[in-house]
Coordinates of C-alpha atoms in Angstrom, one line a residue:
M1 CA 29.4 -0.8 -9.0
Q2 CA 31.5 2.3 -9.9
L3 CA 33.9 0.1 -11.9
T4 CA 31.7 -2.8 -13.2
W5 CA 29.5 -0.8 -15.6
P6 CA 32.4 1.2 -17.1
M7 CA 34.3 -2.0 -17.5
L8 CA 31.3 -3.6 -19.3
A9 CA 31.1 -0.5 -21.6
S10 CA 34.9 -0.7 -22.3
A11 CA 34.8 -4.4 -23.1
S12 CA 31.9 -3.9 -25.4
L13 CA 33.6 -1.0 -27.3
I14 CA 36.7 -3.1 -27.7
V15 CA 34.6 -5.9 -29.3
A16 CA 32.8 -3.2 -31.5
I17 CA 36.2 -1.9 -32.7
A18 CA 37.5 -5.3 -33.4
H19 CA 34.5 -6.2 -35.7
V20 CA 34.7 -2.8 -37.5
V21 CA 38.3 -3.6 -38.3
I22 CA 37.3 -7.1 -39.6
W23 CA 34.4 -5.5 -41.7
I24 CA 36.8 -2.9 -43.2
A25 CA 39.1 -5.7 -44.3
R26 CA 36.2 -7.9 -45.5
P27 CA 33.4 -5.5 -46.7
S28 CA 31.3 -8.3 -48.0
Q29 CA 30.9 -9.8 -44.5
K30 CA 28.3 -7.4 -43.2
V31 CA 27.6 -9.6 -40.2
H32 CA 30.7 -8.1 -38.6
L33 CA 29.3 -4.6 -39.1
A34 CA 26.0 -5.7 -37.5
L35 CA 27.9 -7.3 -34.6
S36 CA 29.9 -4.1 -34.1
L37 CA 26.7 -2.1 -33.9
A38 CA 25.3 -4.6 -31.3
A39 CA 28.5 -4.3 -29.2
A40 CA 28.4 -0.5 -29.3
S41 CA 24.8 -0.6 -28.2
V42 CA 25.8 -2.8 -25.2
A43 CA 28.3 -0.1 -24.3
A44 CA 25.7 2.6 -24.4
L45 CA 23.2 0.4 -22.5
A46 CA 25.7 -0.2 -19.7
L47 CA 26.3 3.5 -19.2
L48 CA 22.6 4.3 -19.3
E49 CA 21.8 1.5 -16.9
L50 CA 24.5 2.9 -14.5
A51 CA 22.9 6.3 -14.7
A52 CA 19.4 4.9 -14.1
Y53 CA 20.5 3.0 -11.0
R54 CA 21.9 6.3 -9.6
S55 CA 18.9 8.4 -10.6
L56 CA 16.6 9.8 -7.8
A57 CA 14.2 11.9 -9.8
P58 CA 11.2 10.2 -11.6
A59 CA 11.6 12.3 -14.8
E60 CA 15.3 11.6 -15.0
L61 CA 14.8 7.9 -14.5
A62 CA 12.0 7.8 -17.1
S63 CA 14.3 9.5 -19.6
Y64 CA 17.1 7.0 -19.0
L65 CA 14.7 4.2 -19.5
R66 CA 13.5 5.7 -22.8
W67 CA 17.0 5.9 -24.3
M68 CA 17.8 2.4 -23.0
H69 CA 15.1 1.1 -25.3
L70 CA 16.8 2.7 -28.3
A71 CA 20.0 0.8 -27.4
I72 CA 18.1 -2.4 -26.9
A73 CA 16.3 -2.0 -30.3
V74 CA 19.6 -1.4 -32.2
M75 CA 21.1 -4.4 -30.4
V76 CA 18.2 -6.8 -31.0
L77 CA 17.9 -5.8 -34.7
S78 CA 21.7 -6.2 -35.2
L79 CA 21.8 -9.6 -33.5
L80 CA 18.8 -10.8 -35.5
Y81 CA 20.6 -9.8 -38.7
V82 CA 23.7 -11.7 -37.5
L83 CA 21.7 -14.8 -36.5
H84 CA 19.6 -14.9 -39.7
H85 CA 22.4 -14.2 -42.2
W86 CA 24.9 -16.4 -40.5
F87 CA 22.8 -19.5 -40.0
G88 CA 19.4 -18.9 -41.6
Y89 CA 17.9 -21.8 -39.7
G90 CA 14.7 -20.0 -38.7
S91 CA 11.7 -18.6 -40.5
T92 CA 12.3 -15.4 -42.5
R93 CA 8.7 -14.4 -42.0
I94 CA 9.0 -14.6 -38.2
V95 CA 12.3 -12.7 -38.0
V96 CA 10.8 -9.9 -40.2
V97 CA 7.7 -9.6 -38.1
A98 CA 9.8 -9.6 -34.9
A99 CA 12.0 -6.8 -36.3
V100 CA 9.0 -4.7 -37.4
L101 CA 7.4 -5.0 -34.0
R102 CA 10.6 -4.0 -32.3
L103 CA 10.7 -0.8 -34.5
V104 CA 7.0 -0.2 -33.7
A105 CA 7.8 -0.5 -30.0
L106 CA 10.7 1.9 -30.4
V107 CA 8.3 4.5 -32.0
L108 CA 5.8 4.0 -29.2
N109 CA 8.6 4.4 -26.7
F110 CA 9.2 8.0 -27.8
T111 CA 5.5 8.9 -28.5
V112 CA 3.3 7.3 -25.9
G113 CA 3.9 8.0 -22.2
D114 CA 7.3 8.5 -20.5
N115 CA 8.7 5.4 -22.2
L116 CA 7.7 2.0 -23.5
N117 CA 7.2 0.6 -19.9
F118 CA 5.4 3.5 -18.2
L119 CA 2.9 6.0 -19.2
A120 CA 4.3 8.0 -16.2
V121 CA 7.0 7.3 -13.7
T122 CA 5.5 8.6 -10.5
E123 CA 8.2 7.8 -8.0
V124 CA 11.6 6.2 -7.6
G125 CA 12.0 3.1 -5.5
R126 CA 15.2 2.2 -3.8
S127 CA 16.6 -1.3 -3.0
V128 CA 19.9 -2.7 -2.0
W129 CA 21.7 -5.4 -4.0
L130 CA 25.0 -6.8 -2.6
G131 CA 25.3 -3.8 -0.4
V132 CA 24.8 -1.3 -3.3
P133 CA 21.7 1.0 -3.3
I134 CA 20.0 1.2 -6.7
S135 CA 16.9 2.9 -8.1
H136 CA 13.9 1.3 -9.9
P137 CA 10.9 3.0 -11.4
I138 CA 7.4 2.9 -10.0
G139 CA 4.4 4.2 -12.0
E140 CA 1.5 3.6 -14.4
T141 CA 2.1 0.8 -16.9
N142 CA 2.2 1.6 -20.6
P143 CA 0.0 -0.8 -22.6
S144 CA 2.4 -0.3 -25.5
V145 CA 4.8 -2.6 -23.7
L146 CA 2.9 -5.4 -25.3
A147 CA 4.5 -4.6 -28.7
G148 CA 8.0 -5.1 -27.2
Q149 CA 6.9 -8.3 -25.5
I150 CA 5.3 -9.8 -28.6
S151 CA 8.5 -9.0 -30.5
N152 CA 10.5 -10.8 -27.7
A153 CA 8.1 -13.8 -28.0
L154 CA 8.7 -14.0 -31.7
V155 CA 12.4 -13.7 -31.2
L156 CA 12.2 -16.6 -28.8
V157 CA 10.3 -18.7 -31.4
Y158 CA 12.9 -17.8 -34.1
V159 CA 15.8 -18.7 -31.7
G160 CA 14.0 -21.9 -30.8
Q161 CA 13.7 -22.8 -34.5
T162 CA 17.4 -22.3 -34.9
I163 CA 18.2 -24.5 -31.9
V164 CA 15.9 -27.3 -33.2
R165 CA 17.4 -27.2 -36.7
A166 CA 20.9 -27.1 -35.3
L167 CA 20.2 -30.2 -33.2
R168 CA 19.0 -32.0 -36.3
T169 CA 22.0 -31.2 -38.4
P170 CA 25.2 -31.9 -36.4
S171 CA 28.1 -30.0 -37.8
T172 CA 30.7 -27.3 -36.9
E173 CA 28.2 -24.6 -38.0
S174 CA 25.3 -26.2 -36.1
R175 CA 27.4 -26.3 -32.9
A176 CA 28.1 -22.6 -33.3
A177 CA 24.4 -22.0 -33.9
L178 CA 23.6 -23.9 -30.7
I179 CA 26.0 -21.7 -28.6
V180 CA 24.8 -18.4 -30.1
A181 CA 21.1 -19.3 -30.2
G182 CA 21.3 -20.8 -26.7
S183 CA 22.7 -17.6 -25.2
W184 CA 20.1 -15.6 -27.1
F185 CA 17.3 -17.7 -25.7
L186 CA 18.5 -17.2 -22.2
L187 CA 18.9 -13.5 -22.6
I188 CA 15.4 -13.0 -24.1
A189 CA 13.8 -15.0 -21.3
I190 CA 15.7 -12.8 -18.7
M191 CA 14.5 -9.6 -20.6
V192 CA 10.9 -10.7 -20.4
A193 CA 11.2 -11.5 -16.7
S194 CA 13.0 -8.1 -16.1
T195 CA 10.2 -6.2 -17.9
L196 CA 7.5 -7.9 -15.8
L197 CA 9.4 -7.0 -12.6
M198 CA 9.6 -3.4 -13.7
V199 CA 6.0 -3.2 -14.8
F200 CA 4.8 -4.5 -11.4
G201 CA 7.0 -2.0 -9.6
L202 CA 9.3 -4.7 -8.2
P203 CA 13.1 -4.1 -8.0
R204 CA 15.1 -6.1 -10.5
P205 CA 18.6 -7.3 -10.1
P206 CA 21.3 -5.0 -11.5
L207 CA 23.4 -5.8 -14.6
I208 CA 20.5 -7.7 -16.1
A209 CA 20.4 -5.8 -19.4
A210 CA 24.0 -4.8 -20.0
M211 CA 25.6 -8.1 -18.6
G212 CA 23.1 -10.3 -20.5
F213 CA 23.6 -8.5 -23.8
L214 CA 27.4 -8.5 -23.4
L215 CA 27.3 -12.2 -22.8
V216 CA 25.4 -12.7 -26.1
V217 CA 27.7 -10.3 -28.0
V218 CA 30.9 -12.0 -26.7
T219 CA 29.5 -15.5 -27.4
T220 CA 28.5 -14.5 -30.9
S221 CA 31.8 -12.8 -31.5
Y222 CA 33.7 -15.8 -30.3
C223 CA 31.8 -18.2 -32.6
L224 CA 31.9 -15.8 -35.6
V225 CA 35.7 -15.2 -35.2
S226 CA 36.2 -18.9 -34.8
E227 CA 34.3 -19.5 -38.0
L228 CA 36.3 -16.8 -39.7
I229 CA 39.6 -18.5 -38.6
R230 CA 38.3 -21.9 -39.7
S231 CA 37.2 -20.5 -43.1
Q232 CA 40.6 -18.8 -43.6
R233 CA 42.3 -22.1 -42.7
M234 CA 40.0 -23.9 -45.2
V235 CA 40.9 -21.3 -47.9
M236 CA 44.6 -21.9 -47.3
E237 CA 44.1 -25.6 -47.4
L238 CA 42.1 -25.3 -50.7
Q239 CA 44.8 -23.1 -52.2
A240 CA 47.4 -25.7 -51.2
S241 CA 45.3 -28.5 -52.6
E242 CA 44.6 -26.5 -55.9
L243 CA 48.4 -25.9 -56.2
S244 CA 49.0 -29.6 -55.7
R245 CA 46.3 -30.5 -58.2
L246 CA 47.8 -28.2 -60.8
R247 CA 51.2 -29.7 -60.2
S248 CA 49.7 -33.2 -60.6
E249 CA 48.0 -32.2 -63.8
Q250 CA 51.2 -30.9 -65.2
E251 CA 53.0 -34.1 -64.2
V252 CA 50.1 -36.2 -65.8
A253 CA 50.3 -34.1 -68.9
T254 CA 54.0 -34.6 -69.2
E255 CA 53.6 -38.3 -68.6
R256 CA 50.8 -38.5 -71.2
A257 CA 53.1 -36.8 -73.7
S258 CA 55.9 -39.3 -72.9
L259 CA 53.5 -42.2 -73.3
A260 CA 52.2 -40.9 -76.6
H261 CA 55.8 -40.5 -77.8
L262 CA 56.8 -43.9 -76.6
S263 CA 53.8 -45.4 -78.3
R264 CA 54.7 -43.7 -81.6
V265 CA 58.2 -45.1 -81.3
T266 CA 56.9 -48.6 -80.5
T267 CA 54.4 -48.4 -83.4
L268 CA 57.1 -47.2 -85.7
G269 CA 59.2 -50.2 -84.8
E270 CA 56.4 -52.5 -85.6
L271 CA 55.9 -50.7 -88.9
S272 CA 59.6 -50.8 -89.9
G273 CA 58.9 -53.7 -92.3
S274 CA 56.1 -51.8 -93.9
L275 CA 58.4 -48.8 -94.3
V276 CA 61.0 -51.0 -96.1
H277 CA 58.4 -52.3 -98.5
E278 CA 56.9 -48.8 -99.0
L279 CA 60.3 -47.3 -99.9
N280 CA 61.4 -50.4 -101.9
Q281 CA 59.0 -49.7 -104.8
P282 CA 59.9 -46.0 -105.5
L283 CA 63.6 -46.7 -104.9
T284 CA 63.6 -49.7 -107.3
A285 CA 61.8 -47.6 -109.9
I286 CA 64.4 -44.9 -109.5
L287 CA 67.2 -47.4 -110.0
S288 CA 65.6 -49.1 -113.0
N289 CA 65.0 -45.7 -114.7
A290 CA 68.6 -44.6 -114.0
Q291 CA 69.9 -47.9 -115.5
A292 CA 67.6 -47.5 -118.5
A293 CA 68.9 -43.9 -119.0
Q294 CA 72.5 -45.2 -119.0
R295 CA 71.7 -47.8 -121.6
I296 CA 70.0 -45.2 -123.8
L297 CA 73.0 -42.9 -123.5
R298 CA 75.3 -45.7 -124.5
R299 CA 73.2 -46.8 -127.4
D300 CA 71.8 -43.5 -128.8
P301 CA 72.9 -40.3 -126.9
Q302 CA 70.7 -38.2 -129.2
D303 CA 67.4 -39.7 -127.9
I304 CA 66.8 -36.8 -125.6
A305 CA 62.9 -37.1 -125.4
E306 CA 63.0 -40.6 -123.9
I307 CA 65.7 -39.6 -121.4
H308 CA 63.5 -36.6 -120.4
E309 CA 60.6 -39.0 -119.7
I310 CA 62.9 -41.2 -117.6
L311 CA 64.1 -38.2 -115.6
V312 CA 60.5 -37.2 -114.9
D313 CA 59.7 -40.7 -113.6
I314 CA 62.8 -40.5 -111.4
I315 CA 61.7 -37.2 -109.9
D316 CA 58.2 -38.5 -109.3
N317 CA 59.4 -41.6 -107.5
D318 CA 62.0 -39.6 -105.5
R319 CA 59.2 -37.4 -104.3
R320 CA 57.1 -40.4 -103.3
A321 CA 60.0 -41.8 -101.3
G322 CA 60.5 -38.4 -99.6
E323 CA 56.8 -38.2 -98.6
V324 CA 57.0 -41.6 -97.0
I325 CA 60.1 -40.7 -95.1
G326 CA 58.7 -37.3 -94.1
R327 CA 55.5 -39.0 -92.8
M328 CA 57.5 -41.4 -90.7
R329 CA 59.8 -38.7 -89.4
G330 CA 56.8 -36.6 -88.3
F331 CA 55.2 -39.7 -86.8
L332 CA 58.3 -40.2 -84.6
R333 CA 59.1 -36.6 -83.7
K334 CA 58.1 -35.5 -80.2
E335 CA 56.7 -32.0 -80.6
A336 CA 53.5 -30.0 -80.4
Y337 CA 51.3 -29.8 -83.5
E338 CA 49.0 -27.2 -84.8
H339 CA 45.5 -28.4 -85.8
A340 CA 44.4 -27.8 -89.4
P341 CA 41.3 -28.8 -91.4
L342 CA 41.7 -32.4 -92.5
A343 CA 39.7 -34.9 -94.6
I344 CA 39.3 -38.1 -92.6
N345 CA 38.9 -40.1 -95.8
E346 CA 42.4 -39.0 -96.9
I347 CA 43.9 -40.0 -93.5
V348 CA 42.3 -43.5 -93.6
S349 CA 43.5 -44.0 -97.2
D350 CA 47.0 -42.9 -96.3
C351 CA 47.2 -45.3 -93.4
V352 CA 45.9 -48.2 -95.5
R353 CA 48.5 -47.4 -98.2
M354 CA 51.2 -47.1 -95.6
M355 CA 50.3 -50.4 -94.1
R356 CA 49.8 -52.2 -97.4
S357 CA 52.8 -54.5 -97.1
E358 CA 52.1 -55.2 -93.4
L359 CA 48.5 -56.1 -94.3
H360 CA 49.7 -58.3 -97.2
D361 CA 52.1 -60.2 -94.9
Q362 CA 49.4 -60.9 -92.4
R363 CA 46.9 -61.9 -95.2
V364 CA 44.5 -59.2 -94.1
T365 CA 41.9 -57.8 -96.5
V366 CA 40.7 -54.2 -95.9
H367 CA 37.2 -53.2 -97.0
L368 CA 36.8 -49.4 -97.3
D369 CA 33.4 -47.8 -97.1
L370 CA 34.2 -44.1 -97.1
A371 CA 31.3 -41.8 -97.3
P372 CA 31.8 -39.0 -99.9
D373 CA 31.5 -35.3 -99.2
L374 CA 32.2 -35.5 -95.5
A375 CA 32.8 -32.3 -93.6
P376 CA 36.5 -31.6 -92.7
C377 CA 37.7 -32.2 -89.2
L378 CA 40.1 -29.9 -87.3
G379 CA 43.1 -31.8 -86.2
D380 CA 46.7 -33.0 -86.5
R381 CA 47.4 -35.4 -89.4
V382 CA 50.2 -37.3 -87.8
Q383 CA 48.3 -37.9 -84.5
L384 CA 45.1 -39.0 -86.3
Q385 CA 47.2 -41.3 -88.5
Q386 CA 48.6 -42.8 -85.3
V387 CA 45.0 -43.5 -84.0
V388 CA 43.9 -45.2 -87.3
V389 CA 47.2 -47.2 -87.6
N390 CA 46.8 -48.4 -84.0
L391 CA 43.2 -49.5 -84.5
I392 CA 44.1 -51.3 -87.8
M393 CA 47.1 -53.1 -86.2
N394 CA 44.9 -54.1 -83.2
A395 CA 42.3 -55.5 -85.6
C396 CA 45.0 -57.5 -87.5
E397 CA 46.4 -59.0 -84.3
S398 CA 43.0 -59.9 -83.0
M399 CA 42.4 -62.1 -86.1
Q400 CA 45.7 -63.9 -86.1
S401 CA 44.2 -67.1 -84.7
S402 CA 40.7 -66.5 -86.2
E403 CA 39.2 -69.0 -88.6
Q404 CA 36.5 -66.6 -89.8
G405 CA 38.7 -64.9 -92.4
H406 CA 41.0 -61.9 -92.0
V407 CA 38.9 -59.0 -93.0
V408 CA 39.0 -55.5 -91.6
S409 CA 36.2 -53.1 -92.5
I410 CA 36.8 -49.3 -92.2
R411 CA 33.9 -47.0 -92.6
T412 CA 33.4 -43.3 -92.4
R413 CA 30.1 -41.5 -92.2
A414 CA 28.5 -38.3 -90.9
S415 CA 27.2 -38.3 -87.4
P416 CA 24.9 -35.8 -85.7
D417 CA 27.8 -33.9 -84.1
G418 CA 30.7 -34.6 -86.5
V419 CA 32.3 -37.4 -88.5
L420 CA 32.4 -41.0 -87.3
T421 CA 35.2 -43.5 -88.2
E422 CA 34.8 -47.2 -87.5
V423 CA 37.3 -50.1 -87.6
I424 CA 35.6 -53.5 -87.5
D425 CA 37.4 -56.8 -87.3
A426 CA 36.4 -60.5 -87.4
G427 CA 38.5 -61.6 -84.5
A428 CA 37.8 -63.0 -81.1
G429 CA 36.3 -59.8 -79.7
I430 CA 37.0 -58.1 -76.3
P431 CA 36.6 -60.0 -73.1
E432 CA 33.5 -58.7 -71.3
E433 CA 35.5 -57.8 -68.1
M434 CA 37.9 -55.6 -70.3
L435 CA 35.2 -53.6 -72.1
E436 CA 35.0 -50.9 -69.4
R437 CA 38.8 -50.4 -69.1
I438 CA 40.1 -51.3 -72.5
F439 CA 41.3 -47.7 -73.0
A440 CA 43.0 -47.4 -69.6
P441 CA 46.8 -47.2 -69.6
F442 CA 48.6 -50.6 -69.2
E443 CA 45.4 -52.6 -69.9
T444 CA 45.9 -55.1 -72.8
T445 CA 44.5 -58.3 -74.1
K446 CA 47.7 -59.2 -75.9
A447 CA 50.3 -61.4 -74.3
T448 CA 53.1 -59.2 -75.5
G449 CA 51.3 -55.9 -75.5
M450 CA 52.3 -52.8 -73.4
G451 CA 48.7 -51.5 -72.9
M452 CA 49.5 -48.0 -74.2
G453 CA 48.2 -48.0 -77.7
L454 CA 44.5 -47.5 -77.0
A455 CA 45.2 -45.2 -74.0
V456 CA 47.2 -42.9 -76.4
C457 CA 44.4 -43.2 -78.9
R458 CA 41.9 -42.0 -76.3
T459 CA 44.2 -39.1 -75.3
I460 CA 44.6 -38.0 -78.9
I461 CA 40.9 -38.2 -79.7
R462 CA 39.9 -36.3 -76.5
G463 CA 42.6 -33.7 -77.4
H464 CA 40.7 -33.2 -80.6
G465 CA 37.4 -32.7 -78.8
G466 CA 36.1 -36.1 -79.8
S467 CA 35.3 -39.5 -78.2
I468 CA 36.3 -43.1 -78.8
Q469 CA 34.6 -46.3 -77.8
A470 CA 34.7 -50.0 -78.3
E471 CA 32.1 -52.8 -78.4
N472 CA 31.8 -56.4 -79.5
V473 CA 29.8 -57.3 -82.6
A474 CA 27.8 -60.4 -83.2
P475 CA 28.6 -63.1 -83.9
H476 CA 32.3 -62.4 -83.5
G477 CA 34.7 -59.5 -83.7
A478 CA 35.0 -56.1 -82.3
R479 CA 34.2 -52.5 -83.4
F480 CA 36.3 -49.5 -82.4
F481 CA 34.8 -46.2 -83.4
F482 CA 35.7 -42.6 -82.8
N483 CA 33.8 -39.4 -83.4
L484 CA 35.5 -36.1 -84.3
P485 CA 33.7 -32.7 -84.4
Q486 CA 33.5 -31.2 -87.9
H487 CA 35.3 -28.0 -88.7
G488 CA 33.3 -24.8 -89.3

């Protein structure tokens, strides 16, 4: 007995200090501060209980009992806070009423009678437990004890709600709730029994209060610290997962850029014939003008005016050839581009002009229906040209075996949230099973296709803040359309 209560007090203080340290490190987790107050109250209760068991004077014993109720009140309120803010399974109204009644009981403890249990302690009874003589109070019962017992009953109801809810929702947290709430339920039941023994003047077993509360505090501390360790482990795993995700996104972004570059190179190879035809006209004009200038100089060197006109034509055709080459070079170059305000009608017209010879060779007619006065879009010219060229080429290839006529319709118009561009062909359409994944990488309906063109188109359009879709049109053909947000 001389060692047991001091050991209980020491153990409780160690638990209190440990939770204060955790709270200082994590100020937002106030449950650790509340649990520290509960553990410190258990230490005070153990020492008061030891003093009460040694007391021989009624007034002295009554005083110890009075201060024990203060420690019990602090402990009950702290543990209710922990239980409610940790799990929150029970009724908030019940826990508030239980806490208020406990405070009322504490006030009555200091204002009515010797303490909450007795109006007056008239004598000190002595009994022997396990060979150790201990004191217990005998006196007139205080009716105010009902306030404390009603509070205990409400705590039992609240703890019971927590246990029932935890049983219905199996999880790591609910298992902790079962352990903590179960120890609470047992403790409150023992407290009620101990109070009844004291009120009726019967000796109660020693260590009931301090040992019972210490059990609850230690159990709660164990579950709370275990939850803290598990949460910390989850945080570390989430951080590792986030780092892995960021690395994966970087790898995907690099792969996407490589795919876009490869697709541009592939498209450029397919357009090489168109490039030859496109450059052939201005180069032929340059050659013809230069030969005409030579003939004029041989015939009449004084005809300077006509030679000047010829030189102007040569310069204009040279500039045209340079624009074609510059456009193709930018189309091929693998680099980041800055977005600028663009007119989608100009992009469509440039692409059709660039593909003129390719369209002629495949006997494809292009119908343009470009809405006037469209708002500009913010984007990269080369990338958007790549999208339009890819869609036109896909439309041409889909009509190679078509008997309905090789006609591609390109329309632009304003949409509720930007500018809509449509490419419609009269081909065989898209197989129904491919409609959902036509824009996925390596998905293609062409025997010799690589399945990257439409995937790159989607990447580019999404990079411009837009969307791209495909659908079949009746009675035959397919419609690809993309929407870009307008600038300004």
